[in-house]
Tab-separated table of C-alpha atoms and ligand atoms in Angstrom:
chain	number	residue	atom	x	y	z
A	1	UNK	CA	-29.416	2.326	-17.074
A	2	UNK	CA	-25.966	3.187	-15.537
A	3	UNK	CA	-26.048	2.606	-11.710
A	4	UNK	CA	-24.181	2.229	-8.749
A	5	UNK	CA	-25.055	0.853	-5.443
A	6	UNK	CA	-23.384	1.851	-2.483
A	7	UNK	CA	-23.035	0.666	1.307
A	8	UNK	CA	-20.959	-0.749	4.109
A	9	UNK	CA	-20.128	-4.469	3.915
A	10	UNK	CA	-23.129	-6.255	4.330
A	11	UNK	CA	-25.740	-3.762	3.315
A	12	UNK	CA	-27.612	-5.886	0.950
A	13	UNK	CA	-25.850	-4.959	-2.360
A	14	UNK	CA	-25.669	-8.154	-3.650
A	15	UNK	CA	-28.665	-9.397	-2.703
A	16	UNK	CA	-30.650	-5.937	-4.044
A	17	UNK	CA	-28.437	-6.133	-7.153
A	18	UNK	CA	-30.103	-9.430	-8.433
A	19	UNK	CA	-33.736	-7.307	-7.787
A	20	UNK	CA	-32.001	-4.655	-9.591
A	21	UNK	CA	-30.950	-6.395	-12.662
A	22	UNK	CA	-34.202	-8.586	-13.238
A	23	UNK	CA	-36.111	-5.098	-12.970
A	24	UNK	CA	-33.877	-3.368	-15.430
A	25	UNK	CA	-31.743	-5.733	-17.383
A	26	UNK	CA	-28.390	-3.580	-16.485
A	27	UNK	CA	-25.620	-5.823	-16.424
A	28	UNK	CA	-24.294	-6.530	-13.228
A	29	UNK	CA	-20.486	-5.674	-12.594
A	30	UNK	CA	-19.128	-7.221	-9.025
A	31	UNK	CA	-15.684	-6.147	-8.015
A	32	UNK	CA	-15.921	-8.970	-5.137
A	33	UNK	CA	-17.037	-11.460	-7.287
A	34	UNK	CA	-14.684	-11.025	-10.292
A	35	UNK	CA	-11.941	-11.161	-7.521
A	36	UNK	CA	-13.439	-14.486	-5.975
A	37	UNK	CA	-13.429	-15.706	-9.216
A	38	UNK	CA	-10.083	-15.022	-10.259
A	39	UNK	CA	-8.832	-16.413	-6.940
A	40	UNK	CA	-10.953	-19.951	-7.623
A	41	UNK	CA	-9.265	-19.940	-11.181
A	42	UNK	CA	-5.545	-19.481	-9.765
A	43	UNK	CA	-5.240	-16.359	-11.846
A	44	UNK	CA	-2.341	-14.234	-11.331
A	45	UNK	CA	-4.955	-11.378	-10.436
A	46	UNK	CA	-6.445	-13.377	-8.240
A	47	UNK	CA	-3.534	-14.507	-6.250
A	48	UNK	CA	-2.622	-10.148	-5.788
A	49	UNK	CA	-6.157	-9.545	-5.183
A	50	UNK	CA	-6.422	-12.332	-2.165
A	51	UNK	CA	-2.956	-10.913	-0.311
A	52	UNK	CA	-5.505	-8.084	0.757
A	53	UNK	CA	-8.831	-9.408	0.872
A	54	UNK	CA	-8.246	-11.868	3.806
A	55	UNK	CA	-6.985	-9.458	5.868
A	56	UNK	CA	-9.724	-7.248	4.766
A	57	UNK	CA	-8.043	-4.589	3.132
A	58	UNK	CA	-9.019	-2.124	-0.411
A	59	UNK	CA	-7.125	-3.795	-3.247
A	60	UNK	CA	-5.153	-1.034	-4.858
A	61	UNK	CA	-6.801	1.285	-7.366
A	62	UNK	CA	-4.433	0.684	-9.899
A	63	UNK	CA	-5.160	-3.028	-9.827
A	64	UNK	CA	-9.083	-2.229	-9.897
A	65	UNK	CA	-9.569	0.689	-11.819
A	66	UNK	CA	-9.118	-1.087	-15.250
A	67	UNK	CA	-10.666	-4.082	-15.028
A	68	UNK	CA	-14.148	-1.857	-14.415
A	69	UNK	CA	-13.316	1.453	-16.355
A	70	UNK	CA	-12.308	-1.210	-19.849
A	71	UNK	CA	-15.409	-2.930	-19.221
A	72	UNK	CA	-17.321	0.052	-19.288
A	73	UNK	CA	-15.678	1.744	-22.327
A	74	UNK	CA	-16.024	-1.385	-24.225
A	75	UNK	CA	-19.867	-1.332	-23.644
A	76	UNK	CA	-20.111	1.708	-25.316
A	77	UNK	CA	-22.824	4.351	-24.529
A	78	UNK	CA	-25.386	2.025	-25.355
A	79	UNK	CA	-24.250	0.366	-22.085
A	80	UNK	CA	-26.350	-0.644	-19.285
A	81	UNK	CA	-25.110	-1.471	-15.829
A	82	UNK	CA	-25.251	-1.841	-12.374
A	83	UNK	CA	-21.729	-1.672	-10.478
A	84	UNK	CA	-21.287	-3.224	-7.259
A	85	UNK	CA	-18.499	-2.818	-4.656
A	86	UNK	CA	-17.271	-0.345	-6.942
A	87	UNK	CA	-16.319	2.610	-6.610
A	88	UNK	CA	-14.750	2.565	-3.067
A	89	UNK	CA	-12.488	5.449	-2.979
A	90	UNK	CA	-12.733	8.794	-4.695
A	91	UNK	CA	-9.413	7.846	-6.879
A	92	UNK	CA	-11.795	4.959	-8.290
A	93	UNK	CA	-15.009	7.453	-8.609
A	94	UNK	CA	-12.864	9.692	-10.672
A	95	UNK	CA	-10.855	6.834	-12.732
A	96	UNK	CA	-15.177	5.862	-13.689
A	97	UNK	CA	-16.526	9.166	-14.222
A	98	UNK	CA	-12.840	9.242	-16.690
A	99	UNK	CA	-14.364	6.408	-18.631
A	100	UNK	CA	-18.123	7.605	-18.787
A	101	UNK	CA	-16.823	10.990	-20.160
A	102	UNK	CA	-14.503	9.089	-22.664
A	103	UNK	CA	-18.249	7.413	-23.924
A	104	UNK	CA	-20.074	10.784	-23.902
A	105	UNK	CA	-22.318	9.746	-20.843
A	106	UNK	CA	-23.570	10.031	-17.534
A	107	UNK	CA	-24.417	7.804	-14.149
A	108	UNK	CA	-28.689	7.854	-13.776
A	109	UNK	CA	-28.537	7.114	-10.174
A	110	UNK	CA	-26.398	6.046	-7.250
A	111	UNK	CA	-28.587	4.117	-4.616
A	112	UNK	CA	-26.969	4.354	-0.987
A	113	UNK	CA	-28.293	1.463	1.700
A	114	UNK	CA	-27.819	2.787	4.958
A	115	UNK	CA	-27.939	0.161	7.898
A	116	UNK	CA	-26.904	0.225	10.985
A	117	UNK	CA	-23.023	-1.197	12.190
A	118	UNK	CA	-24.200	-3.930	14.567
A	119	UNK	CA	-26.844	-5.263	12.076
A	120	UNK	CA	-24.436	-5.344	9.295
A	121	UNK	CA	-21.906	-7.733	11.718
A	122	UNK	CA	-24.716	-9.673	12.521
A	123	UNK	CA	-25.889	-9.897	8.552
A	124	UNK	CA	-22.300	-10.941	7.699
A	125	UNK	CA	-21.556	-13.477	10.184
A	126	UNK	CA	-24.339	-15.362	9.073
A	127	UNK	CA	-23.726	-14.765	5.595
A	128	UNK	CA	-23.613	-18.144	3.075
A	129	UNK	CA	-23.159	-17.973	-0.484
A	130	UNK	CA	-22.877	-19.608	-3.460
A	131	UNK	CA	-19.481	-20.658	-4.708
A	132	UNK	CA	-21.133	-21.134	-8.148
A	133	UNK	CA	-23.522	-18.040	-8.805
A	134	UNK	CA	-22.573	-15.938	-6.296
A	135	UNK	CA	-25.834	-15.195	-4.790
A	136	UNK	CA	-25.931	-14.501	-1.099
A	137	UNK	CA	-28.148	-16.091	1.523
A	138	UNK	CA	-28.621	-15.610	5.515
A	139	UNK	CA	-28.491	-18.223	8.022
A	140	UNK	CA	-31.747	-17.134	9.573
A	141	UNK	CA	-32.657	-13.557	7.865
A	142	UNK	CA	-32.756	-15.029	4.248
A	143	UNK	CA	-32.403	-18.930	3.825
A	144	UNK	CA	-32.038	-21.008	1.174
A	145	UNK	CA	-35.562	-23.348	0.484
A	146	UNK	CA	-33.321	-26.295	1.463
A	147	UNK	CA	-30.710	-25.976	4.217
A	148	UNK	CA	-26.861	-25.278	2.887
A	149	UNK	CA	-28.143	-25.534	-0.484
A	150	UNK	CA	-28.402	-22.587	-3.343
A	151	UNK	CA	-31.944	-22.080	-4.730
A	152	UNK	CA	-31.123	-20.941	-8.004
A	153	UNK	CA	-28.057	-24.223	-8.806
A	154	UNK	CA	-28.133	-26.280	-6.669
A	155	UNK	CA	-24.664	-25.914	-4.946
A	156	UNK	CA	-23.760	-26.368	-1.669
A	157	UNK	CA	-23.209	-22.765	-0.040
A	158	UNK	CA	-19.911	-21.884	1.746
A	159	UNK	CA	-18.865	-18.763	4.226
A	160	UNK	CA	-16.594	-16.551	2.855
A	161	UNK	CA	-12.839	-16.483	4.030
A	162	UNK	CA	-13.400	-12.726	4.663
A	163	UNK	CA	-16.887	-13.200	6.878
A	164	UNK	CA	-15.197	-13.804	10.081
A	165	UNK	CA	-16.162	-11.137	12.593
A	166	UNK	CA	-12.708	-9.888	13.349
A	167	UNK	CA	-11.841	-8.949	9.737
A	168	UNK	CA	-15.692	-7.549	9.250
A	169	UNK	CA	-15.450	-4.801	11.934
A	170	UNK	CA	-11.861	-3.880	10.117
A	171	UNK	CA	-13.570	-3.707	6.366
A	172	UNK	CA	-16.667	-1.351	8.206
A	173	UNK	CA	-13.518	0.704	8.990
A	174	UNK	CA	-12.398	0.785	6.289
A	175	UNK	CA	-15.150	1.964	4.197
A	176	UNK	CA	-15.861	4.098	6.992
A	177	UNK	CA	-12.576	5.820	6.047
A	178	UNK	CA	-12.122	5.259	2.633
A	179	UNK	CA	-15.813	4.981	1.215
A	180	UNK	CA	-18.267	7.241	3.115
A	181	UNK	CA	-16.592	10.288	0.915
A	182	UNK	CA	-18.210	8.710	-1.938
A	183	UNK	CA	-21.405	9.824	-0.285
A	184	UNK	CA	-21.081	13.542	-0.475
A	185	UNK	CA	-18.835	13.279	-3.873
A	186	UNK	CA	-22.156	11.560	-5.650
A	187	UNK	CA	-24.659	14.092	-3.431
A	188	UNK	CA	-22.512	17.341	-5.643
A	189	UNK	CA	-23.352	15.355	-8.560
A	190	UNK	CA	-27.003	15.209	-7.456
A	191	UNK	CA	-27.818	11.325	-8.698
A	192	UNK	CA	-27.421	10.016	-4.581
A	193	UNK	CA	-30.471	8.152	-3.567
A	194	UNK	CA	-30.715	7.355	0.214
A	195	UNK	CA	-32.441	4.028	0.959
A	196	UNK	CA	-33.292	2.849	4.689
A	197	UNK	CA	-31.611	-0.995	4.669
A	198	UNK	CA	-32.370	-1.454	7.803
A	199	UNK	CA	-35.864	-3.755	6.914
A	200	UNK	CA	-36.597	-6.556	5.509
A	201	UNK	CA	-35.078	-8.155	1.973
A	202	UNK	CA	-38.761	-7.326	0.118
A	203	UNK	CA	-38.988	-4.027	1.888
A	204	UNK	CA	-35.732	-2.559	0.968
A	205	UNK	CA	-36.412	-4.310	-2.878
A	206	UNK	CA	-39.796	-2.254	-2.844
A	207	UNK	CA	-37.881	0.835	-1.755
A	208	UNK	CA	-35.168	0.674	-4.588
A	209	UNK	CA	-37.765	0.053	-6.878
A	210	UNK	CA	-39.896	2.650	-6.645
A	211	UNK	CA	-36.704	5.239	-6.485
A	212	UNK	CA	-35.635	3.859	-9.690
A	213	UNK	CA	-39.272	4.166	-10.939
A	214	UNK	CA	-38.830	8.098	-10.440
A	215	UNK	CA	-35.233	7.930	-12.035
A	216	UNK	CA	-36.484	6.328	-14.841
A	217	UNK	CA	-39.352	8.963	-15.669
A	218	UNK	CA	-37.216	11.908	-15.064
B	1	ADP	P1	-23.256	-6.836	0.579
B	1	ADP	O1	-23.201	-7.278	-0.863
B	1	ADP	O2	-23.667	-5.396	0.732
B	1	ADP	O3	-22.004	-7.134	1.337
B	1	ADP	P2	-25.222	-9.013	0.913
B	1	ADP	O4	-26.267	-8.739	-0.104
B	1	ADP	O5	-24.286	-10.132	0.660
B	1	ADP	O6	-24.416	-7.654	1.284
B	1	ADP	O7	-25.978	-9.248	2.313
B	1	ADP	C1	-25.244	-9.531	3.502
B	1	ADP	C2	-25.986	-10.568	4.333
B	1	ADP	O8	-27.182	-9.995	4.874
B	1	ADP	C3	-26.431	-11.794	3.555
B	1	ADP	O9	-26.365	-12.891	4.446
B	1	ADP	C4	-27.880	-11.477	3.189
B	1	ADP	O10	-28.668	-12.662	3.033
B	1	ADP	C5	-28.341	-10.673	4.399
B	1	ADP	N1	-29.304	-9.613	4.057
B	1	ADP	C6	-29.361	-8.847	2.947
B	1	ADP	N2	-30.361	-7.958	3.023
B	1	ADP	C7	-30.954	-8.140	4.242
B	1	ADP	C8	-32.063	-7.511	4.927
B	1	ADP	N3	-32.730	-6.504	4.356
B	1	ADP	N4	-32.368	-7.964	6.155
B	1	ADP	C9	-31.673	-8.973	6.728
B	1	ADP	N5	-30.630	-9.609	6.147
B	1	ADP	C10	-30.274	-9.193	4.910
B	2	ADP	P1	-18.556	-6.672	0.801
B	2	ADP	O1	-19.686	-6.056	0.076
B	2	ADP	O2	-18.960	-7.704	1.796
B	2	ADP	O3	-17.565	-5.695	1.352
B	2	ADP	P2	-17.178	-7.340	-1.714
B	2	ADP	O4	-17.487	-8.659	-2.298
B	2	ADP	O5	-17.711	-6.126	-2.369
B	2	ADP	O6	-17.640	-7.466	-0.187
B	2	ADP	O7	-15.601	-7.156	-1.577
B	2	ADP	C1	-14.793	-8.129	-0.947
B	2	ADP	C2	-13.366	-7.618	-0.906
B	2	ADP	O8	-12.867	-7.468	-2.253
B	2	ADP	C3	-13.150	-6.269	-0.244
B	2	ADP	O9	-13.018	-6.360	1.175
B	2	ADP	C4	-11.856	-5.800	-0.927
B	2	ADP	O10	-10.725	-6.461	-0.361
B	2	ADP	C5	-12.017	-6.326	-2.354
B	2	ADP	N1	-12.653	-5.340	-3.244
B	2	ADP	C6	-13.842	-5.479	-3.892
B	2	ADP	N2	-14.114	-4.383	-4.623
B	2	ADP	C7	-13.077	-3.536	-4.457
B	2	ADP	C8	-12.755	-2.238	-4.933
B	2	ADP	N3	-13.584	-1.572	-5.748
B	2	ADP	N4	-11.595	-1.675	-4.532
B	2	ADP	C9	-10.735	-2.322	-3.724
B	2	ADP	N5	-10.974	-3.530	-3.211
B	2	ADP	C10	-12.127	-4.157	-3.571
């Protein structure tokens, strides 16, 4: 399948995306975390991408739009994937729908969590995750089985330079600004799926599951 999911910072995309990807098999394509990794290598993308992270800022479309649109050619139309964080401004929605055309296919859905502002501060304050895997946990919403400690490896979990409170009310801004278009640009293509992410971790997974269900048969 060829998906995006969409939301504010702190929505649940990562978490939903691991869901996502067990359910389907799609591959699953992180802009944040191919950035995060680049900057724990010391890569000269890394050390560009960083300059605007920390302050909470998009990275430039010119810096992003390759690294997902070549990965998406070079799957071919055989490809199956689930892109996170990505797109996040219309330049980037038209620099993918570029690349899909160049492989002679289309997106099957585009699922949109919708939570509310204060919940998503309070969600990303309290956000730990996995310097390792990447996986995301919550302080009190959505803990690890062992304090500080990642389920899946083992490692022990870290905030994120970005998750301080001050620079998470700027990045709702900005996708406030600079996102939310995405909405009604993916609602003309009629693939949008609206999902409530304002309940629990299992409710919201039960929610995007049975919407794909429906994709899937149509
Ligand atoms: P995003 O990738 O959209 O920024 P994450 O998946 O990292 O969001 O989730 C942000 C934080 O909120 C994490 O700490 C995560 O454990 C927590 N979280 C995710 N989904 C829910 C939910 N449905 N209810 C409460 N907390 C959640
Ligand atoms: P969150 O879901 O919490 O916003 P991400 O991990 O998706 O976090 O992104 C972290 C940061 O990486 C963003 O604030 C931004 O600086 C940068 N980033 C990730 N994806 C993109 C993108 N598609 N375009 C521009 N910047 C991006």
């Amino acid at each position: 399948m060829r998906l995006i999911i969409l939301g504010p910072p702190g929505a649940g995309k990562g978490t939903q995306s691991e869901f996502i990807v067990e359910h389907t098999g799609a591959l699953h394509l992180s802009t944040g975390d191919i950035f995060r990794e680049n900057i724990k290598n010391g890569t000269p993308l890394g050390k560009r991408a960083k300059e605007y992270m920390d302050r909470g800022a998009l990275v430039p479309d010119e810096v992003v739009n390759d690294i997902v649109t070549d990965r998406i050619k070079s799957m071919g139309p055989e490809g199956s994937f689930l892109l996170d964080g990505f797109p996040r401004t219309v330049n980037q929605a038209v620099a993918l729908d570029g690349a899909l055309e160049e492989i002679g296919v289309t997106l099957d859905c585009v699922i949109n969590i919708n939570v509310d502002k204060e919940a998503l501060i309070q969600r990303i304050v309290g956000r730990r995750v996995c310097p390792t895997c990447g996986k995301s946990y919550h302080v009190t919403h959505f803990p690890p089985k062992v304090d500080g400690v990642c389920d899946d490896d083992g490692t022990q979990l870290i905030q994120r330079d970005d998750d301080q409170e001050e620079t998470v009310r700027h990045r709702i801004d900005v996708y406030e600004r600079q996102t939310t278009p995405l909405i009604d640009y993916y609602k003309a293509q009629d693939n949008l799926v609206d999902i409530d992410g304002n309940q629990s971790v299992q409710e919201v997974k039960d929610r995007i599951l049975a919407a794909l269900q429906g994709v899937q048969r149509a």
